[in-house]
JSON list of C-alpha atoms in Angstrom, two decimals:
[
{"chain": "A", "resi": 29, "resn": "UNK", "atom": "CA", "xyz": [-22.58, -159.48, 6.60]},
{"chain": "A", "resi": 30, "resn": "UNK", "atom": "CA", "xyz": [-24.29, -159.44, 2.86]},
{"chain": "A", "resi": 31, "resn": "UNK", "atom": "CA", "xyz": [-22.19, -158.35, 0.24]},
{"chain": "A", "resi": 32, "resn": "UNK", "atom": "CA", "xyz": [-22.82, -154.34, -0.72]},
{"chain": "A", "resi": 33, "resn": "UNK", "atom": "CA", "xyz": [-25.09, -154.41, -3.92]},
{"chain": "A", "resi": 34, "resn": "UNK", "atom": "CA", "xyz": [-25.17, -150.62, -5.72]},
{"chain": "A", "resi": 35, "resn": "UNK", "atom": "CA", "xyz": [-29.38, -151.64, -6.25]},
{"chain": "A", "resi": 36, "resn": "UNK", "atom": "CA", "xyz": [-29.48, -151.07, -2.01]},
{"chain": "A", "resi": 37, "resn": "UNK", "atom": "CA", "xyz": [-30.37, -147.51, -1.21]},
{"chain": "A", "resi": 38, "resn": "UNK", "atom": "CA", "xyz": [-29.02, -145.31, 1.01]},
{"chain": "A", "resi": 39, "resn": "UNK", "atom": "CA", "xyz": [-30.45, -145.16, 4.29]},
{"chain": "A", "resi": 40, "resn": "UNK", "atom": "CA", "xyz": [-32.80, -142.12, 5.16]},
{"chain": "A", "resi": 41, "resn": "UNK", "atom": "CA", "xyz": [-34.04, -140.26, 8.29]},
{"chain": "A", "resi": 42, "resn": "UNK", "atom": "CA", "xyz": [-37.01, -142.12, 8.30]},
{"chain": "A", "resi": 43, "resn": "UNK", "atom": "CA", "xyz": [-35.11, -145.86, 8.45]},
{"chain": "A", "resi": 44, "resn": "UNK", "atom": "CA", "xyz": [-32.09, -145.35, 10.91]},
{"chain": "A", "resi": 45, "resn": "UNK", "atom": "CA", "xyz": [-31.68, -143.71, 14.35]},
{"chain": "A", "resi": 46, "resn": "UNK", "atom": "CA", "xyz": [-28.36, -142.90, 16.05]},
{"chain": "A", "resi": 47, "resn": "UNK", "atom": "CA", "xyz": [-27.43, -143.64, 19.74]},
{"chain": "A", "resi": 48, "resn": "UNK", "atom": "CA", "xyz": [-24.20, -143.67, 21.90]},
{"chain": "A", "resi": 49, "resn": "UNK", "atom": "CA", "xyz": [-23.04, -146.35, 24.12]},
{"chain": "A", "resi": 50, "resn": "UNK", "atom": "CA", "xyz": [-20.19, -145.60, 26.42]},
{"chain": "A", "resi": 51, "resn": "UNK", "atom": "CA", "xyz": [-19.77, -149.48, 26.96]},
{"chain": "A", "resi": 52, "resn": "UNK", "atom": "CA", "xyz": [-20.06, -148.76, 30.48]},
{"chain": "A", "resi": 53, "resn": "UNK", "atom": "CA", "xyz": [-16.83, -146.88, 30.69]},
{"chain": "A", "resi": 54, "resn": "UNK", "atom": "CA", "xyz": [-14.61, -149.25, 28.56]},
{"chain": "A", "resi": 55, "resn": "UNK", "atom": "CA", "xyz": [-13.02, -146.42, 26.52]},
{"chain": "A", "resi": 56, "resn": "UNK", "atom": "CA", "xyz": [-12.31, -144.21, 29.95]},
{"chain": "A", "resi": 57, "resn": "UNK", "atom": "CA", "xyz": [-8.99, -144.49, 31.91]},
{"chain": "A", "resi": 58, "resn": "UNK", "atom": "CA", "xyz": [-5.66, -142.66, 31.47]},
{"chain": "A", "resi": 59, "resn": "UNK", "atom": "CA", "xyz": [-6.32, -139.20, 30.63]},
{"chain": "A", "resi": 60, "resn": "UNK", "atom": "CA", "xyz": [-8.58, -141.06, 27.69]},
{"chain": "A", "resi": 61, "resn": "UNK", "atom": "CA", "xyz": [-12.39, -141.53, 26.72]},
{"chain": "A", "resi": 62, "resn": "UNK", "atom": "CA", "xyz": [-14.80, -142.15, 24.39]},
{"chain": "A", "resi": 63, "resn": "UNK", "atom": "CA", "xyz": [-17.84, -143.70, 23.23]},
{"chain": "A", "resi": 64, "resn": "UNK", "atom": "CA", "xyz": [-19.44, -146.35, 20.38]},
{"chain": "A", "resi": 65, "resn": "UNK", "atom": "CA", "xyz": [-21.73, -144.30, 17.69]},
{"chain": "A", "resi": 66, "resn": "UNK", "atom": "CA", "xyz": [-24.69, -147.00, 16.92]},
{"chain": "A", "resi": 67, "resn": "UNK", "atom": "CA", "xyz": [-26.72, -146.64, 14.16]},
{"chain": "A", "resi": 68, "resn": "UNK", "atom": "CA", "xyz": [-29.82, -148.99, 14.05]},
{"chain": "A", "resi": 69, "resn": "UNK", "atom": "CA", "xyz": [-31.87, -149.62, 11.20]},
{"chain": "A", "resi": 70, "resn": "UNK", "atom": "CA", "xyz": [-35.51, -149.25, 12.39]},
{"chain": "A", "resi": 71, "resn": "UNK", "atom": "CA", "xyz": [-37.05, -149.55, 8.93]},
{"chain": "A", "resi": 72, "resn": "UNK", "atom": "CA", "xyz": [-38.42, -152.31, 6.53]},
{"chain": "A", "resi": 73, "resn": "UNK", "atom": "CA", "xyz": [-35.62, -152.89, 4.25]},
{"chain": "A", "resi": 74, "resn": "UNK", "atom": "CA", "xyz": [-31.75, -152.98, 3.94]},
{"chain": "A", "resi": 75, "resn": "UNK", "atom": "CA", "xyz": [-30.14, -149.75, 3.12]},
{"chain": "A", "resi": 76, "resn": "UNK", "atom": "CA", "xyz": [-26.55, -148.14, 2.72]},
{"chain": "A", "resi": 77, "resn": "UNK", "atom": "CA", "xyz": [-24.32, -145.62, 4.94]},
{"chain": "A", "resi": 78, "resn": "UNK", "atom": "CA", "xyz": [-21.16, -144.27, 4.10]},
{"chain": "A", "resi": 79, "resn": "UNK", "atom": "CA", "xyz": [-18.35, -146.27, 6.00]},
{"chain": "A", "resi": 80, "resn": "UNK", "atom": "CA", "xyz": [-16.56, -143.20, 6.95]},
{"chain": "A", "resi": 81, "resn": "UNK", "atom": "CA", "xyz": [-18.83, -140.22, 7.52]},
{"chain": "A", "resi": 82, "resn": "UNK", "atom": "CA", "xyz": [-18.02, -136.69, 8.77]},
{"chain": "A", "resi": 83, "resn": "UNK", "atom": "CA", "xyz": [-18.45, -135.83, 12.83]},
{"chain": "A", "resi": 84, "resn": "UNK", "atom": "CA", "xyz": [-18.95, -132.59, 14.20]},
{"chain": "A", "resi": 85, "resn": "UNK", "atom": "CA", "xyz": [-19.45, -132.38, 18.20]},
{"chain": "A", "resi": 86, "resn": "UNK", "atom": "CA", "xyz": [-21.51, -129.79, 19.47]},
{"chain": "A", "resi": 87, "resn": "UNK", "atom": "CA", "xyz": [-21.86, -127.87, 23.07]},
{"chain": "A", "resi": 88, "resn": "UNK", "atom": "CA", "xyz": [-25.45, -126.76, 24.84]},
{"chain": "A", "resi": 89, "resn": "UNK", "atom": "CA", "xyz": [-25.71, -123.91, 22.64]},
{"chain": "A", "resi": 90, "resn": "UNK", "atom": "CA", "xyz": [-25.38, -125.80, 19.31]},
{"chain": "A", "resi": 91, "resn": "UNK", "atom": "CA", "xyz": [-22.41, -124.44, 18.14]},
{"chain": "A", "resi": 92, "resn": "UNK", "atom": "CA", "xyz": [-19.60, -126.48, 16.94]},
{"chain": "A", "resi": 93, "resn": "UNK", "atom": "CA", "xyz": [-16.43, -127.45, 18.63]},
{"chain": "A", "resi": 94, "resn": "UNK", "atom": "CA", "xyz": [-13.36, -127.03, 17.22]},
{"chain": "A", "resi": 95, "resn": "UNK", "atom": "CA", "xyz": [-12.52, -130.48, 17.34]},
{"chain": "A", "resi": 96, "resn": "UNK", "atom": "CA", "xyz": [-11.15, -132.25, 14.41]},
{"chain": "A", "resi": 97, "resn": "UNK", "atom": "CA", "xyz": [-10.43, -136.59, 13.45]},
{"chain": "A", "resi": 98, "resn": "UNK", "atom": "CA", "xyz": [-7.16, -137.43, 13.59]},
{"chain": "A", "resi": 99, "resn": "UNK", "atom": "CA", "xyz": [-5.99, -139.30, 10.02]},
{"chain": "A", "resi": 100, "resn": "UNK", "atom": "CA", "xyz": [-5.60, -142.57, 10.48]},
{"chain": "A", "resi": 101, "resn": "UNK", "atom": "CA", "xyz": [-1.88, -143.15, 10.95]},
{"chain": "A", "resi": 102, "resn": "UNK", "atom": "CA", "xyz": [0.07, -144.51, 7.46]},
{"chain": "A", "resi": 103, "resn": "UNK", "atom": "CA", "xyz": [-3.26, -144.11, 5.70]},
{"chain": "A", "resi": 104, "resn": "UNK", "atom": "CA", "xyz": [-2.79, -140.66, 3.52]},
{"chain": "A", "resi": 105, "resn": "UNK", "atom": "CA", "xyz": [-4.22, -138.93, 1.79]},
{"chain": "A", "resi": 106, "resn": "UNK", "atom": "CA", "xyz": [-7.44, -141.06, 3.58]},
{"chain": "A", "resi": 107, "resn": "UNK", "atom": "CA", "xyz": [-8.87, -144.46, 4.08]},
{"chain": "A", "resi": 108, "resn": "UNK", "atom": "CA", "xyz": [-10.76, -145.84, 1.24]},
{"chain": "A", "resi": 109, "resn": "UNK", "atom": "CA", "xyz": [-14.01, -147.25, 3.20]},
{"chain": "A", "resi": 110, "resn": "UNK", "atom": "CA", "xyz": [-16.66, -149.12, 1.59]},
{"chain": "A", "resi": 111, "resn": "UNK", "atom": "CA", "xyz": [-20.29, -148.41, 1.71]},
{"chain": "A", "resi": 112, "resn": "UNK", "atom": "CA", "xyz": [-21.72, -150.64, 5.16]},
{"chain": "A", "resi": 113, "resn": "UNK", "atom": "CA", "xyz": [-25.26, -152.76, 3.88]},
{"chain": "A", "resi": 114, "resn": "UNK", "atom": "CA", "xyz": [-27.35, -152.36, 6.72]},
{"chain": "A", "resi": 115, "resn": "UNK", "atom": "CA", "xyz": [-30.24, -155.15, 7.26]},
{"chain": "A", "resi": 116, "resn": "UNK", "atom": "CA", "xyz": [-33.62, -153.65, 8.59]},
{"chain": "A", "resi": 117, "resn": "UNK", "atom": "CA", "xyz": [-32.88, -154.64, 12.58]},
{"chain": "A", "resi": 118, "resn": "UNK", "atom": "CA", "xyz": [-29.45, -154.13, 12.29]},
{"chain": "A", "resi": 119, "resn": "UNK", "atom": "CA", "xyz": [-27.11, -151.96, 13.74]},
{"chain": "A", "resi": 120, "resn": "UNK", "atom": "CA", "xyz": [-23.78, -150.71, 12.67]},
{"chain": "A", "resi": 121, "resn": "UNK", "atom": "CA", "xyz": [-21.13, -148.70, 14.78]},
{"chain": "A", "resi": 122, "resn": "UNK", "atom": "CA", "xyz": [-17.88, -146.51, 14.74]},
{"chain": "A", "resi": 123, "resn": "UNK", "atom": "CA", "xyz": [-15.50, -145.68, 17.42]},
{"chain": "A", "resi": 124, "resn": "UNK", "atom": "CA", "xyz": [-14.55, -142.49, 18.87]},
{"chain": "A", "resi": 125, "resn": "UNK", "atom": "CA", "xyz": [-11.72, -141.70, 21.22]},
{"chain": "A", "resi": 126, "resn": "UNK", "atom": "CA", "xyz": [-10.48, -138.33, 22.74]},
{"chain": "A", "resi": 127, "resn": "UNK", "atom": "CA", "xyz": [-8.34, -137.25, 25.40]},
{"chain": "A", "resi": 128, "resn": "UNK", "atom": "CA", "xyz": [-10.16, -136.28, 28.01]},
{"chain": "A", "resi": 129, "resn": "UNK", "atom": "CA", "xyz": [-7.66, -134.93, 30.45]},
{"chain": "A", "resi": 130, "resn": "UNK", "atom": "CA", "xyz": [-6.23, -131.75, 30.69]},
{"chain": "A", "resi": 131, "resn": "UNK", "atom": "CA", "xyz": [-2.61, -133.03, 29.99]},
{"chain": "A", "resi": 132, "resn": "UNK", "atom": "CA", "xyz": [-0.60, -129.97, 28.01]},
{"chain": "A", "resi": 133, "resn": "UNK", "atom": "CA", "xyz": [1.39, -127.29, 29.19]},
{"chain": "A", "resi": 134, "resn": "UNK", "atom": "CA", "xyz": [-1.02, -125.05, 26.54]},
{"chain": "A", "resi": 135, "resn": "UNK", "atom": "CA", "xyz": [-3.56, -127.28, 26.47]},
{"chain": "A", "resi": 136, "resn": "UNK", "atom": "CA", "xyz": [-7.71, -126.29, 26.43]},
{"chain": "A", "resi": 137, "resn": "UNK", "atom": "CA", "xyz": [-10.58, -127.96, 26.77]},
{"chain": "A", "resi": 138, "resn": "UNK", "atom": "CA", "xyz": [-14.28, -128.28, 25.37]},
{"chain": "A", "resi": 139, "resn": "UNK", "atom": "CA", "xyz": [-17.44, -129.94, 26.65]},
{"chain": "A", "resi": 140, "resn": "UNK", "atom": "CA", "xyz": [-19.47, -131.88, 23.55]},
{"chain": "A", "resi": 141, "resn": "UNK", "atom": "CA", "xyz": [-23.21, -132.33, 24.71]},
{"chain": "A", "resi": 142, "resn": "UNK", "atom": "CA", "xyz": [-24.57, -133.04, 21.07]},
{"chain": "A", "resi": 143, "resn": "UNK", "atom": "CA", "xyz": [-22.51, -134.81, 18.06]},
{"chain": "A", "resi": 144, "resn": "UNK", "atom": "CA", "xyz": [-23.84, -135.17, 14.43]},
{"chain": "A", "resi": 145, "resn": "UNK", "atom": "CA", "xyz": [-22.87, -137.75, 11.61]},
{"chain": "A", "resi": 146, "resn": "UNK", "atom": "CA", "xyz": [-23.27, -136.99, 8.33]},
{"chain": "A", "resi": 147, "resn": "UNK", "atom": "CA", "xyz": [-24.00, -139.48, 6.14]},
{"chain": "A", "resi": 148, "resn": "UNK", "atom": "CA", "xyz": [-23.71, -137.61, 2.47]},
{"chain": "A", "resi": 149, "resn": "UNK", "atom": "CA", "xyz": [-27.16, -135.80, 2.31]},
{"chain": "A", "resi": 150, "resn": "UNK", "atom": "CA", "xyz": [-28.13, -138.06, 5.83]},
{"chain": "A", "resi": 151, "resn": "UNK", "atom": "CA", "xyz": [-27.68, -136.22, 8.82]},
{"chain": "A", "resi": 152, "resn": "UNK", "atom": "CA", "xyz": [-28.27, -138.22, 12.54]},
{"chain": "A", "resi": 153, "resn": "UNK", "atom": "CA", "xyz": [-27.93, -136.11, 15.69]},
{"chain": "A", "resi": 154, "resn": "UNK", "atom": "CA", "xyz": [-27.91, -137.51, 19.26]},
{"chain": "A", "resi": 155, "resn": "UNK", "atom": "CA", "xyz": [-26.51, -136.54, 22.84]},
{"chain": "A", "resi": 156, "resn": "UNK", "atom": "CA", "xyz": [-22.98, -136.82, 23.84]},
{"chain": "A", "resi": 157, "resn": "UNK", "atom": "CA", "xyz": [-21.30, -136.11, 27.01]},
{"chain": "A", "resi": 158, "resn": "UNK", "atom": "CA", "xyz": [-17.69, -135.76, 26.15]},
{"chain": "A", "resi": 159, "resn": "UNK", "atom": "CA", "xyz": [-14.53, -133.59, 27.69]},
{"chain": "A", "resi": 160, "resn": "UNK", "atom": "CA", "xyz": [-12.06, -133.26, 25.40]},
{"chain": "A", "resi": 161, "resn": "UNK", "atom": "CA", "xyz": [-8.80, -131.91, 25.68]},
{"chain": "A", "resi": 162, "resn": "UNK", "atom": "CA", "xyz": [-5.99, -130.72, 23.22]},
{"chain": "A", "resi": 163, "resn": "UNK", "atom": "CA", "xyz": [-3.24, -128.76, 22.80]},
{"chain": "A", "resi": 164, "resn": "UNK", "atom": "CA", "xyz": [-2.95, -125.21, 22.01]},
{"chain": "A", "resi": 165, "resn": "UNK", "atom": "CA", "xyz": [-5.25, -123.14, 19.69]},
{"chain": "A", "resi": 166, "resn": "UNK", "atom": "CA", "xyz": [-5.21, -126.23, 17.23]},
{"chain": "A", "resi": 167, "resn": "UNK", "atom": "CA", "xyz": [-8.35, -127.70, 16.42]},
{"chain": "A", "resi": 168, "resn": "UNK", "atom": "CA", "xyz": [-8.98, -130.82, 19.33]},
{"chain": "A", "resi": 169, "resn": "UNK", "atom": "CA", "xyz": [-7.97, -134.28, 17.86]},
{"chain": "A", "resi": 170, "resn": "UNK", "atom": "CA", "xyz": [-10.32, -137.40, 18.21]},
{"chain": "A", "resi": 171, "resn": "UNK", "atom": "CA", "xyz": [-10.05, -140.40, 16.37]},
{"chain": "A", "resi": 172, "resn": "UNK", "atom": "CA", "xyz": [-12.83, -141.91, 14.72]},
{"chain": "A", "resi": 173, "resn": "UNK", "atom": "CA", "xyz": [-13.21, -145.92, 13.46]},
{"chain": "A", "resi": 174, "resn": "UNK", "atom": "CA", "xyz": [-14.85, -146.99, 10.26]},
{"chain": "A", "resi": 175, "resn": "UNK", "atom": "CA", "xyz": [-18.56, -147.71, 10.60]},
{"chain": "A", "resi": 176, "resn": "UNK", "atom": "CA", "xyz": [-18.75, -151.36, 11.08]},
{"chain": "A", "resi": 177, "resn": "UNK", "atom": "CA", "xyz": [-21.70, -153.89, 10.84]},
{"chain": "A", "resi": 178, "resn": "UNK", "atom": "CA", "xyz": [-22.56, -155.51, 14.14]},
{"chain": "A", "resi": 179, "resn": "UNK", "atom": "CA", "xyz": [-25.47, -157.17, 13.06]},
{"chain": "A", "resi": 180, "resn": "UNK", "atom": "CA", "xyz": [-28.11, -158.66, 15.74]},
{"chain": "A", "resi": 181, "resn": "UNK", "atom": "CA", "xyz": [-31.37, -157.04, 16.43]},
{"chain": "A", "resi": 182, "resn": "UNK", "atom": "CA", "xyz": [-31.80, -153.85, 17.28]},
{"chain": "A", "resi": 183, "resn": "UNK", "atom": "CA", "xyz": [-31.13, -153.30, 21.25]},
{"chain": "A", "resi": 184, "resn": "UNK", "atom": "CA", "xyz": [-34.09, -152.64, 23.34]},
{"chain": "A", "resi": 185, "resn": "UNK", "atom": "CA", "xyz": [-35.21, -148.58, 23.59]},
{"chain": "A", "resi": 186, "resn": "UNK", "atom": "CA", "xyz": [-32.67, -147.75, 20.41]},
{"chain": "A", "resi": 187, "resn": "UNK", "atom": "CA", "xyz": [-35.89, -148.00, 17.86]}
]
């Protein structure tokens, strides 16, 4: 991966696109799923994303789900995540993980058909089908990995 250089601009709405890849149902299985975030870089020239950006999940009406990431465990107040340099053809992802079994005595659970990553003053949207489950009237906990680089070309019908 090339170094991060500050004269690399961010990345804009018009250079990436975001897409989901359930890895053909690696993340499912015990009461568990989840799904890659992919961002690919469909424009002419490198640019930068934050390595750590906010999610919100949505449901079919657009509003947000109370669903919240989990801090990373032994990592408080936050991880300190450098910018990700992302090569025009690229693509970069992030992990997310949820329970999605109804598995508490209080527990409740939310459909997401919609999530959104924002990226500063960037904002991607793409579908999502996700269940997930938590416990009581406290915001639903999903982790979330650091945006990574994953280089290669961009996958067929993710342009």
């Amino acid at each position: 991966m090339p170094a991060f250089t500050p004269a690399v601009p961010p990345c804009t709405q018009a250079m990436v696109s975001l897409s989901v890849d359930a890895s053909e149902g690696d993340f499912n299985g015990m009461s568990h799923s989840g799904t890659w975030l992919v961002v690919a870089n469909r424009g002419s020239q490198a640019c930068t994303l934050i390595g750590l950006p906010m999610v919100a999940m949505k449901d079919t009406k657009g509003l947000v789900l109370p669903v919240k990431r989990q801090a990373p465990v032994g990592m408080h107040p936050g991880p300190v995540v450098v910018p990700v340099r992302l090569e025009p053809g690229a693509t970069a992802r992030m992990s997310l993980r949820w329970v999605s079994g109804d598995v508490y005595d209080q527990g409740r659970c939310v459909d997401a058909t919609a999530v959104e990553v924002t990226f500063g003053k960037l904002v991607l949207r793409t579908g999502l089908q996700g269940h997930l489950c938590g416990e009581g009237a406290a915001p639903i906990p999903f982790e979330q990995s650091p945006l990574s680089h994953t280089g290669g070309p961009v996958p067929p019908g993710q342009l």
